[in-house]
Amino acid sequence: MDHFLDIESLDDSTIGQLLERSAGLIGGQRPRALDGSIANLFCEPSTRTRVSFELAARAAGLDVVNIDLQNSSATKGESLDDTARTLAAMGIAAIVLRHPRDRAAAELACALDGGPCPVRIINAGDGIHAHPSQALLDAATLEQAGVDWHRLRVAIVGDIRHSRVARSDVALFARLGAAEIRIAGPEEFLPPAGQMPAAIRFDRLDPALDGVDAVICLRIQRERISADFPQPDAYHQRWGVNVERLARLAPKAHVLHPGPVNRNIEIADAVVDGPQSLILDQVRNGVHARTALFEHLLAGPKPGRPVWSRTTSRRNAE
Ligand code: CP
C-alpha cells in the first residue's frame, strides 16, 4: 500500500491488518517507532481528523509539519501538485490531504507517482467521495464495542448524499460482512439511485431504526449544498435521533457520529451525552487507527509490503 485513498483500493488483508493493529493500540500496545516527517495539508476545516493525524504521527515518533495554507505559496498561485512536490523534495514521507474536490487525493497521488520525489498520499476526506480513515476508526470503535459483523444491523441516517463518511462506512462495513446496512434521509439527502448498492434505502427515520444494533448520525453538510436548508426544528422533529426514537433500536444499541455534531438538529443533546453514545470513543480511537495507518504505510522495508503480522502483533502484546 503506497497511498491510502479509499476503502475500495484496499485489499482484504490490509483492512484486516489495519483493524487488528488499531485494536491492539486501543488495547494499550505501544506504537512502533518510525523515522521521518509527515505534512498535514488541509484545504478544508477540520478539528478531529487534523489533530488526530498529528497526535498519531507524534505517538509514532514522526515529525509533523502543519501547512498553513493562508500563509503558504498557494496564495501566490502555486498548484496543489507543486506544493506537494515541494514538500516531498524536502523529505516529507507522507502528505495527509483534506480537499473539497472529489478524488483530489487520488489525482495528487497520480500526479506525483513516478516523479523524482515519491511521497505517500493519505486521504483525510475529499469532497463527497471518501473519508477512509474515518471508516477505519468507526469500524474499530464498533469492534471495541463487541459487535459481530455477521449479525450487525446498522443504520446511517441524515445527509447521506453529501457525506464522504457514509460512502466509506458503507464500503467498509459491507467488506467486513455486515448483516444489514441501512441508509435513511429525506429524498434530497439520499444518494442518486444506484449509488451505495450495498445499503437498503429508507425515506422515513422510524422504520430505518427498528431493531438496529447501531445508528450513525450525520450532520447536514451545509458547505456542499447550495439549495435552501431545512429549518432546524422541523428537521429535528422528522429526522433527529432522540431518546424516544432510541427505544426502536435493539437493546443496548450503539450511537455513533463522526462529528462535528450539530446538537438538537440531527441528534438530540441527551443522545450525544447518553450511555449508548460512542462519539467520544470514536474521537479517541481516531488517534489509534491513524497510528496503525502510519505504521502500515511508513514502517515497512518498502511500500506495499505488510510490516507486521498476527504473530508479531501478538508477540508485541506479550
Ligand atoms: N469527522 C471529521 O472528519 O471531523 P473533522 O472535520 O473535525 O476532521
mmCIF file of C-alpha atoms and ligand atoms in Angstrom:
data_model
loop_
_atom_site.group_PDB
_atom_site.id
_atom_site.type_symbol
_atom_site.label_atom_id
_atom_site.label_comp_id
_atom_site.label_asym_id
_atom_site.label_seq_id
_atom_site.Cartn_x
_atom_site.Cartn_y
_atom_site.Cartn_z
ATOM 1 C CA MET A 1 0.000 0.000 0.000
ATOM 2 C CA ASP A 2 1.805 3.132 -1.215
ATOM 3 C CA HIS A 3 -1.123 5.501 -0.652
ATOM 4 C CA PHE A 4 -4.312 5.438 1.413
ATOM 5 C CA LEU A 5 -7.022 6.778 -0.874
ATOM 6 C CA ASP A 6 -10.313 4.972 -0.311
ATOM 7 C CA ILE A 7 -11.712 1.728 1.057
ATOM 8 C CA GLU A 8 -12.230 0.281 -2.416
ATOM 9 C CA SER A 9 -8.490 0.320 -3.162
ATOM 10 C CA LEU A 10 -7.580 -1.648 -0.007
ATOM 11 C CA ASP A 11 -7.297 -5.419 -0.158
ATOM 12 C CA ASP A 12 -8.952 -7.586 2.492
ATOM 13 C CA SER A 13 -5.646 -8.436 4.113
ATOM 14 C CA THR A 14 -4.728 -4.762 4.563
ATOM 15 C CA ILE A 15 -8.144 -3.977 6.059
ATOM 16 C CA GLY A 16 -7.737 -6.914 8.464
ATOM 17 C CA GLN A 17 -4.242 -5.844 9.474
ATOM 18 C CA LEU A 18 -5.219 -2.197 9.998
ATOM 19 C CA LEU A 19 -8.188 -3.162 12.171
ATOM 20 C CA GLU A 20 -6.224 -5.699 14.154
ATOM 21 C CA ARG A 21 -3.434 -3.215 14.803
ATOM 22 C CA SER A 22 -5.958 -0.485 15.682
ATOM 23 C CA ALA A 23 -7.499 -2.869 18.232
ATOM 24 C CA GLY A 24 -4.059 -3.594 19.654
ATOM 25 C CA LEU A 25 -3.259 0.097 20.042
ATOM 26 C CA ILE A 26 -6.698 0.777 21.547
ATOM 27 C CA GLY A 27 -5.928 -2.058 23.977
ATOM 28 C CA GLY A 28 -2.656 -0.491 25.092
ATOM 29 C CA GLN A 29 0.000 -1.790 22.697
ATOM 30 C CA ARG A 30 2.791 0.686 22.114
ATOM 31 C CA PRO A 31 3.197 2.405 18.741
ATOM 32 C CA ARG A 32 6.186 1.355 16.651
ATOM 33 C CA ALA A 33 8.976 3.912 16.435
ATOM 34 C CA LEU A 34 9.033 5.489 12.980
ATOM 35 C CA ASP A 35 11.501 7.904 11.401
ATOM 36 C CA GLY A 36 10.740 10.857 9.202
ATOM 37 C CA SER A 37 8.270 13.677 8.755
ATOM 38 C CA ILE A 38 4.695 13.948 7.562
ATOM 39 C CA ALA A 39 2.753 17.015 6.476
ATOM 40 C CA ASN A 40 -0.867 17.879 7.212
ATOM 41 C CA LEU A 41 -2.215 19.701 4.145
ATOM 42 C CA PHE A 42 -5.796 20.645 4.941
ATOM 43 C CA CYS A 43 -7.655 22.640 2.301
ATOM 44 C CA GLU A 44 -10.901 22.410 4.315
ATOM 45 C CA PRO A 45 -11.542 22.968 8.022
ATOM 46 C CA SER A 46 -11.057 20.083 10.451
ATOM 47 C CA THR A 47 -10.684 19.522 14.170
ATOM 48 C CA ARG A 48 -10.764 15.750 14.790
ATOM 49 C CA THR A 49 -9.006 14.472 11.685
ATOM 50 C CA ARG A 50 -6.190 17.011 11.590
ATOM 51 C CA VAL A 51 -5.401 16.829 15.305
ATOM 52 C CA SER A 52 -5.634 13.039 15.473
ATOM 53 C CA PHE A 53 -3.320 12.593 12.483
ATOM 54 C CA GLU A 54 -0.876 14.908 14.230
ATOM 55 C CA LEU A 55 -1.131 13.067 17.555
ATOM 56 C CA ALA A 56 -0.854 9.706 15.796
ATOM 57 C CA ALA A 57 2.280 10.807 13.969
ATOM 58 C CA ARG A 58 3.858 12.145 17.152
ATOM 59 C CA ALA A 59 2.968 8.954 19.032
ATOM 60 C CA ALA A 60 4.995 7.045 16.452
ATOM 61 C CA GLY A 61 7.931 9.453 16.711
ATOM 62 C CA LEU A 62 7.308 11.212 13.390
ATOM 63 C CA ASP A 63 7.867 14.934 12.949
ATOM 64 C CA VAL A 64 4.752 16.811 11.843
ATOM 65 C CA VAL A 65 4.506 19.890 9.647
ATOM 66 C CA ASN A 66 1.126 21.601 9.588
ATOM 67 C CA ILE A 67 0.811 23.610 6.392
ATOM 68 C CA ASP A 68 -0.922 26.933 6.996
ATOM 69 C CA LEU A 69 -2.470 27.380 3.563
ATOM 70 C CA GLN A 70 -3.452 31.013 4.135
ATOM 71 C CA ASN A 71 0.240 31.820 4.602
ATOM 72 C CA SER A 72 1.636 29.374 2.080
ATOM 73 C CA SER A 73 2.697 29.957 -1.510
ATOM 74 C CA ALA A 74 -0.665 28.559 -2.626
ATOM 75 C CA THR A 75 -1.813 32.180 -2.176
ATOM 76 C CA LYS A 76 0.785 33.155 -4.823
ATOM 77 C CA GLY A 77 -0.569 30.724 -7.369
ATOM 78 C CA GLU A 78 1.333 27.538 -6.601
ATOM 79 C CA SER A 79 -0.699 24.483 -7.573
ATOM 80 C CA LEU A 80 -1.561 21.675 -5.181
ATOM 81 C CA ASP A 81 0.697 19.308 -7.156
ATOM 82 C CA ASP A 82 3.662 21.687 -6.928
ATOM 83 C CA THR A 83 3.029 22.318 -3.225
ATOM 84 C CA ALA A 84 3.109 18.548 -2.672
ATOM 85 C CA ARG A 85 6.240 18.130 -4.837
ATOM 86 C CA THR A 86 7.931 20.866 -2.845
ATOM 87 C CA LEU A 87 7.126 19.146 0.441
ATOM 88 C CA ALA A 88 8.297 15.801 -0.948
ATOM 89 C CA ALA A 89 11.565 17.321 -2.160
ATOM 90 C CA MET A 90 12.248 18.435 1.410
ATOM 91 C CA GLY A 91 11.912 14.841 2.565
ATOM 92 C CA ILE A 92 8.287 14.669 3.713
ATOM 93 C CA ALA A 93 7.358 10.975 3.675
ATOM 94 C CA ALA A 94 3.570 11.316 3.649
ATOM 95 C CA ILE A 95 1.084 14.077 2.946
ATOM 96 C CA VAL A 96 -2.240 13.943 4.775
ATOM 97 C CA LEU A 97 -4.612 15.725 2.411
ATOM 98 C CA ARG A 98 -8.090 17.081 3.025
ATOM 99 C CA HIS A 99 -9.654 18.694 -0.013
ATOM 100 C CA PRO A 100 -13.123 19.840 -1.132
ATOM 101 C CA ARG A 101 -12.814 18.169 -4.555
ATOM 102 C CA ASP A 102 -13.879 14.558 -5.113
ATOM 103 C CA ARG A 103 -10.872 12.295 -5.815
ATOM 104 C CA ALA A 104 -8.343 15.076 -5.163
ATOM 105 C CA ALA A 105 -6.179 12.645 -3.165
ATOM 106 C CA ALA A 106 -6.051 10.057 -5.959
ATOM 107 C CA GLU A 107 -5.292 12.742 -8.531
ATOM 108 C CA LEU A 108 -2.437 14.085 -6.413
ATOM 109 C CA ALA A 109 -1.032 10.582 -5.910
ATOM 110 C CA CYS A 110 -1.213 10.008 -9.664
ATOM 111 C CA ALA A 111 0.494 13.327 -10.435
ATOM 112 C CA LEU A 112 3.444 12.589 -8.138
ATOM 113 C CA ASP A 113 3.867 8.840 -8.718
ATOM 114 C CA GLY A 114 6.881 8.059 -10.842
ATOM 115 C CA GLY A 115 8.325 11.542 -10.304
ATOM 116 C CA PRO A 116 11.640 12.396 -8.659
ATOM 117 C CA CYS A 117 10.167 12.785 -5.153
ATOM 118 C CA PRO A 118 7.903 9.881 -4.157
ATOM 119 C CA VAL A 119 5.530 10.625 -1.302
ATOM 120 C CA ARG A 120 2.603 8.719 0.186
ATOM 121 C CA ILE A 121 -0.763 10.440 -0.038
ATOM 122 C CA ILE A 122 -3.249 9.836 2.768
ATOM 123 C CA ASN A 123 -6.824 10.858 2.026
ATOM 124 C CA ALA A 124 -8.212 12.739 5.037
ATOM 125 C CA GLY A 125 -11.509 13.432 3.236
ATOM 126 C CA ASP A 126 -12.040 14.519 -0.384
ATOM 127 C CA GLY A 127 -15.316 16.177 -1.369
ATOM 128 C CA ILE A 128 -18.193 13.750 -1.018
ATOM 129 C CA HIS A 129 -16.042 10.868 -2.284
ATOM 130 C CA ALA A 130 -14.261 9.218 0.631
ATOM 131 C CA HIS A 131 -13.099 9.530 4.225
ATOM 132 C CA PRO A 132 -11.434 6.143 4.640
ATOM 133 C CA SER A 133 -9.635 6.760 7.939
ATOM 134 C CA GLN A 134 -12.996 7.761 9.473
ATOM 135 C CA ALA A 135 -14.454 4.449 8.291
ATOM 136 C CA LEU A 136 -11.487 2.643 9.806
ATOM 137 C CA LEU A 137 -11.967 4.291 13.196
ATOM 138 C CA ASP A 138 -15.741 3.737 13.035
ATOM 139 C CA ALA A 139 -15.202 0.032 12.406
ATOM 140 C CA ALA A 140 -12.556 -0.142 15.154
ATOM 141 C CA THR A 141 -14.991 1.535 17.560
ATOM 142 C CA LEU A 142 -17.788 -0.910 16.709
ATOM 143 C CA GLU A 143 -15.364 -3.818 17.162
ATOM 144 C CA GLN A 144 -14.249 -2.394 20.515
ATOM 145 C CA ALA A 145 -17.941 -2.324 21.493
ATOM 146 C CA GLY A 146 -18.087 -6.035 20.710
ATOM 147 C CA VAL A 147 -20.126 -6.167 17.505
ATOM 148 C CA ASP A 148 -20.231 -9.327 15.408
ATOM 149 C CA TRP A 149 -20.163 -8.082 11.808
ATOM 150 C CA HIS A 150 -22.157 -11.006 10.504
ATOM 151 C CA ARG A 151 -25.031 -10.158 12.855
ATOM 152 C CA LEU A 152 -24.687 -6.374 12.768
ATOM 153 C CA ARG A 153 -27.608 -4.296 11.505
ATOM 154 C CA VAL A 154 -26.508 -0.676 11.202
ATOM 155 C CA ALA A 155 -28.409 2.418 10.091
ATOM 156 C CA ILE A 156 -26.660 5.521 8.746
ATOM 157 C CA VAL A 157 -29.061 8.460 8.913
ATOM 158 C CA GLY A 158 -29.150 12.090 7.791
ATOM 159 C CA ASP A 159 -27.440 13.760 4.858
ATOM 160 C CA ILE A 160 -26.129 10.663 3.108
ATOM 161 C CA ARG A 161 -25.892 12.265 -0.333
ATOM 162 C CA HIS A 162 -23.172 14.770 0.606
ATOM 163 C CA SER A 163 -21.359 12.520 3.076
ATOM 164 C CA ARG A 164 -17.954 11.034 2.298
ATOM 165 C CA VAL A 165 -18.199 9.289 5.687
ATOM 166 C CA ALA A 166 -21.366 7.448 4.622
ATOM 167 C CA ARG A 167 -19.716 6.281 1.385
ATOM 168 C CA SER A 168 -16.612 4.978 3.160
ATOM 169 C CA ASP A 169 -18.596 3.429 6.031
ATOM 170 C CA VAL A 170 -20.937 1.580 3.676
ATOM 171 C CA ALA A 171 -17.972 0.335 1.623
ATOM 172 C CA LEU A 172 -16.043 -0.861 4.683
ATOM 173 C CA PHE A 173 -18.961 -2.365 6.610
ATOM 174 C CA ALA A 174 -20.015 -4.303 3.502
ATOM 175 C CA ARG A 175 -16.451 -5.641 3.094
ATOM 176 C CA LEU A 176 -16.486 -6.698 6.743
ATOM 177 C CA GLY A 177 -19.686 -8.683 6.167
ATOM 178 C CA ALA A 178 -22.254 -6.525 7.984
ATOM 179 C CA ALA A 179 -25.605 -8.339 8.024
ATOM 180 C CA GLU A 180 -27.630 -5.260 7.043
ATOM 181 C CA ILE A 181 -26.690 -1.680 6.201
ATOM 182 C CA ARG A 182 -29.500 0.861 6.022
ATOM 183 C CA ILE A 183 -29.299 4.446 4.826
ATOM 184 C CA ALA A 184 -32.085 6.876 5.689
ATOM 185 C CA GLY A 185 -32.722 10.514 4.958
ATOM 186 C CA PRO A 186 -35.055 12.924 3.201
ATOM 187 C CA GLU A 187 -35.253 12.341 -0.545
ATOM 188 C CA GLU A 188 -32.911 15.264 -1.270
ATOM 189 C CA PHE A 189 -30.309 13.791 1.101
ATOM 190 C CA LEU A 190 -30.361 10.243 -0.260
ATOM 191 C CA PRO A 191 -27.749 9.354 -2.890
ATOM 192 C CA PRO A 192 -28.788 9.071 -6.531
ATOM 193 C CA ALA A 193 -30.406 5.712 -7.357
ATOM 194 C CA GLY A 194 -27.777 3.075 -7.999
ATOM 195 C CA GLN A 195 -25.185 4.543 -5.640
ATOM 196 C CA MET A 196 -24.355 2.571 -2.463
ATOM 197 C CA PRO A 197 -25.980 -0.662 -3.696
ATOM 198 C CA ALA A 198 -24.832 -2.470 -0.540
ATOM 199 C CA ALA A 199 -27.266 -0.385 1.546
ATOM 200 C CA ILE A 200 -31.055 -0.542 1.876
ATOM 201 C CA ARG A 201 -32.694 2.892 1.419
ATOM 202 C CA PHE A 202 -35.315 4.331 3.771
ATOM 203 C CA ASP A 203 -37.180 7.614 3.277
ATOM 204 C CA ARG A 204 -38.550 7.594 6.844
ATOM 205 C CA LEU A 205 -36.465 7.517 10.011
ATOM 206 C CA ASP A 206 -38.526 5.353 12.370
ATOM 207 C CA PRO A 207 -38.617 2.172 10.270
ATOM 208 C CA ALA A 208 -34.911 2.612 9.497
ATOM 209 C CA LEU A 209 -34.149 2.475 13.210
ATOM 210 C CA ASP A 210 -36.291 -0.553 14.044
ATOM 211 C CA GLY A 211 -34.126 -3.263 15.591
ATOM 212 C CA VAL A 212 -30.722 -1.946 14.531
ATOM 213 C CA ASP A 213 -27.640 -2.621 16.654
ATOM 214 C CA ALA A 214 -26.004 0.685 15.786
ATOM 215 C CA VAL A 215 -27.005 4.028 14.335
ATOM 216 C CA ILE A 216 -24.579 6.501 12.790
ATOM 217 C CA CYS A 217 -25.970 10.048 12.697
ATOM 218 C CA LEU A 218 -24.710 12.533 10.110
ATOM 219 C CA ARG A 219 -24.950 16.308 10.083
ATOM 220 C CA ILE A 220 -26.279 18.270 7.124
ATOM 221 C CA GLN A 221 -23.190 19.127 5.020
ATOM 222 C CA ARG A 222 -24.131 22.780 4.549
ATOM 223 C CA GLU A 223 -20.824 23.598 2.876
ATOM 224 C CA ARG A 224 -21.752 21.318 -0.038
ATOM 225 C CA ILE A 225 -25.367 22.399 -0.541
ATOM 226 C CA SER A 226 -26.452 25.462 -2.477
ATOM 227 C CA ALA A 227 -30.222 24.910 -2.107
ATOM 228 C CA ASP A 228 -32.260 26.067 0.904
ATOM 229 C CA PHE A 229 -31.690 24.091 4.089
ATOM 230 C CA PRO A 230 -34.477 22.525 6.058
ATOM 231 C CA GLN A 231 -35.494 24.503 9.159
ATOM 232 C CA PRO A 232 -33.525 23.036 12.097
ATOM 233 C CA ASP A 233 -36.567 22.470 14.349
ATOM 234 C CA ALA A 234 -38.612 20.835 11.612
ATOM 235 C CA TYR A 235 -35.630 18.691 10.582
ATOM 236 C CA HIS A 236 -35.023 17.593 14.173
ATOM 237 C CA GLN A 237 -38.689 16.695 14.558
ATOM 238 C CA ARG A 238 -38.635 14.492 11.476
ATOM 239 C CA TRP A 239 -35.019 13.276 11.251
ATOM 240 C CA GLY A 240 -33.431 13.859 14.664
ATOM 241 C CA VAL A 241 -32.317 10.813 16.664
ATOM 242 C CA ASN A 242 -33.778 11.472 20.112
ATOM 243 C CA VAL A 243 -34.309 9.447 23.279
ATOM 244 C CA GLU A 244 -37.806 8.328 22.265
ATOM 245 C CA ARG A 245 -36.515 7.020 18.949
ATOM 246 C CA LEU A 246 -33.657 5.151 20.658
ATOM 247 C CA ALA A 247 -36.320 2.800 22.026
ATOM 248 C CA ARG A 248 -36.777 1.478 18.474
ATOM 249 C CA LEU A 249 -33.186 0.209 18.340
ATOM 250 C CA ALA A 250 -32.063 -3.164 19.668
ATOM 251 C CA PRO A 251 -31.412 -3.153 23.425
ATOM 252 C CA LYS A 252 -28.018 -1.581 24.231
ATOM 253 C CA ALA A 253 -27.561 -0.473 20.618
ATOM 254 C CA HIS A 254 -24.718 1.934 19.917
ATOM 255 C CA VAL A 255 -24.922 5.542 18.747
ATOM 256 C CA LEU A 256 -22.105 6.983 16.651
ATOM 257 C CA HIS A 257 -21.485 10.307 14.926
ATOM 258 C CA PRO A 258 -18.300 11.236 13.036
ATOM 259 C CA GLY A 259 -18.586 14.844 14.210
ATOM 260 C CA PRO A 260 -18.823 17.717 14.192
ATOM 261 C CA VAL A 261 -22.187 17.345 15.900
ATOM 262 C CA ASN A 262 -24.982 19.875 15.353
ATOM 263 C CA ARG A 263 -26.807 19.267 18.624
ATOM 264 C CA ASN A 264 -30.588 19.103 18.506
ATOM 265 C CA ILE A 265 -30.641 19.041 14.709
ATOM 266 C CA GLU A 266 -29.581 15.550 13.551
ATOM 267 C CA ILE A 267 -29.169 14.228 17.118
ATOM 268 C CA ALA A 268 -30.573 15.291 20.485
ATOM 269 C CA ASP A 269 -28.349 16.549 23.273
ATOM 270 C CA ALA A 270 -29.439 13.704 25.545
ATOM 271 C CA VAL A 271 -28.385 11.111 22.961
ATOM 272 C CA VAL A 272 -24.983 12.711 22.302
ATOM 273 C CA ASP A 273 -24.219 12.590 26.026
ATOM 274 C CA GLY A 274 -26.208 9.443 26.828
ATOM 275 C CA PRO A 275 -24.998 5.987 27.869
ATOM 276 C CA GLN A 276 -25.307 4.481 24.379
ATOM 277 C CA SER A 277 -23.135 7.136 22.755
ATOM 278 C CA LEU A 278 -19.724 6.064 21.410
ATOM 279 C CA ILE A 279 -18.999 9.501 19.957
ATOM 280 C CA LEU A 280 -16.021 10.295 22.180
ATOM 281 C CA ASP A 281 -14.731 6.720 21.799
ATOM 282 C CA GLN A 282 -14.678 7.382 18.054
ATOM 283 C CA VAL A 283 -12.607 10.513 18.618
ATOM 284 C CA ARG A 284 -10.188 8.664 20.916
ATOM 285 C CA ASN A 285 -9.897 5.692 18.586
ATOM 286 C CA GLY A 286 -9.173 8.002 15.673
ATOM 287 C CA VAL A 287 -5.676 8.552 17.048
ATOM 288 C CA HIS A 288 -5.045 4.787 17.311
ATOM 289 C CA ALA A 289 -6.471 3.950 13.888
ATOM 290 C CA ARG A 290 -4.330 6.658 12.304
ATOM 291 C CA THR A 291 -1.250 5.438 14.175
ATOM 292 C CA ALA A 292 -1.911 1.976 12.711
ATOM 293 C CA LEU A 293 -2.149 3.604 9.307
ATOM 294 C CA PHE A 294 1.189 5.426 9.632
ATOM 295 C CA GLU A 295 2.832 2.199 10.768
ATOM 296 C CA HIS A 296 1.434 0.355 7.792
ATOM 297 C CA LEU A 297 2.485 2.996 5.289
ATOM 298 C CA LEU A 298 5.827 4.077 6.696
ATOM 299 C CA ALA A 299 7.353 1.268 8.775
ATOM 300 C CA GLY A 300 7.965 -1.295 6.062
ATOM 301 C CA PRO A 301 11.197 -2.090 4.293
ATOM 302 C CA LYS A 302 9.463 -0.851 1.167
ATOM 303 C CA PRO A 303 5.970 0.483 0.447
ATOM 304 C CA GLY A 304 3.254 -2.063 -0.142
ATOM 305 C CA ARG A 305 4.731 -4.850 1.971
ATOM 306 C CA PRO A 306 2.884 -5.675 5.226
ATOM 307 C CA VAL A 307 5.201 -4.781 8.086
ATOM 308 C CA TRP A 308 3.686 -6.847 10.845
ATOM 309 C CA SER A 309 1.635 -9.992 11.103
ATOM 310 C CA ARG A 310 -0.763 -11.595 13.555
ATOM 311 C CA THR A 311 2.274 -13.386 15.032
ATOM 312 C CA THR A 312 4.388 -10.272 15.542
ATOM 313 C CA SER A 313 1.330 -8.371 16.733
ATOM 314 C CA ARG A 314 0.704 -10.990 19.385
ATOM 315 C CA ARG A 315 4.380 -11.019 20.334
ATOM 316 C CA ASN A 316 4.399 -7.208 20.780
ATOM 317 C CA ALA A 317 1.399 -7.518 23.103
ATOM 318 C CA GLU A 318 3.162 -10.013 25.373
HETATM 319 N N1 CP B 1 -15.049 13.525 11.388
HETATM 320 C C1 CP B 1 -14.355 14.554 10.835
HETATM 321 O O1 CP B 1 -13.848 14.461 9.710
HETATM 322 O O2 CP B 1 -14.265 15.646 11.644
HETATM 323 P P1 CP B 1 -13.363 16.932 11.319
HETATM 324 O O3 CP B 1 -13.984 17.629 10.132
HETATM 325 O O4 CP B 1 -13.414 17.764 12.572
HETATM 326 O O5 CP B 1 -11.995 16.453 10.995
#
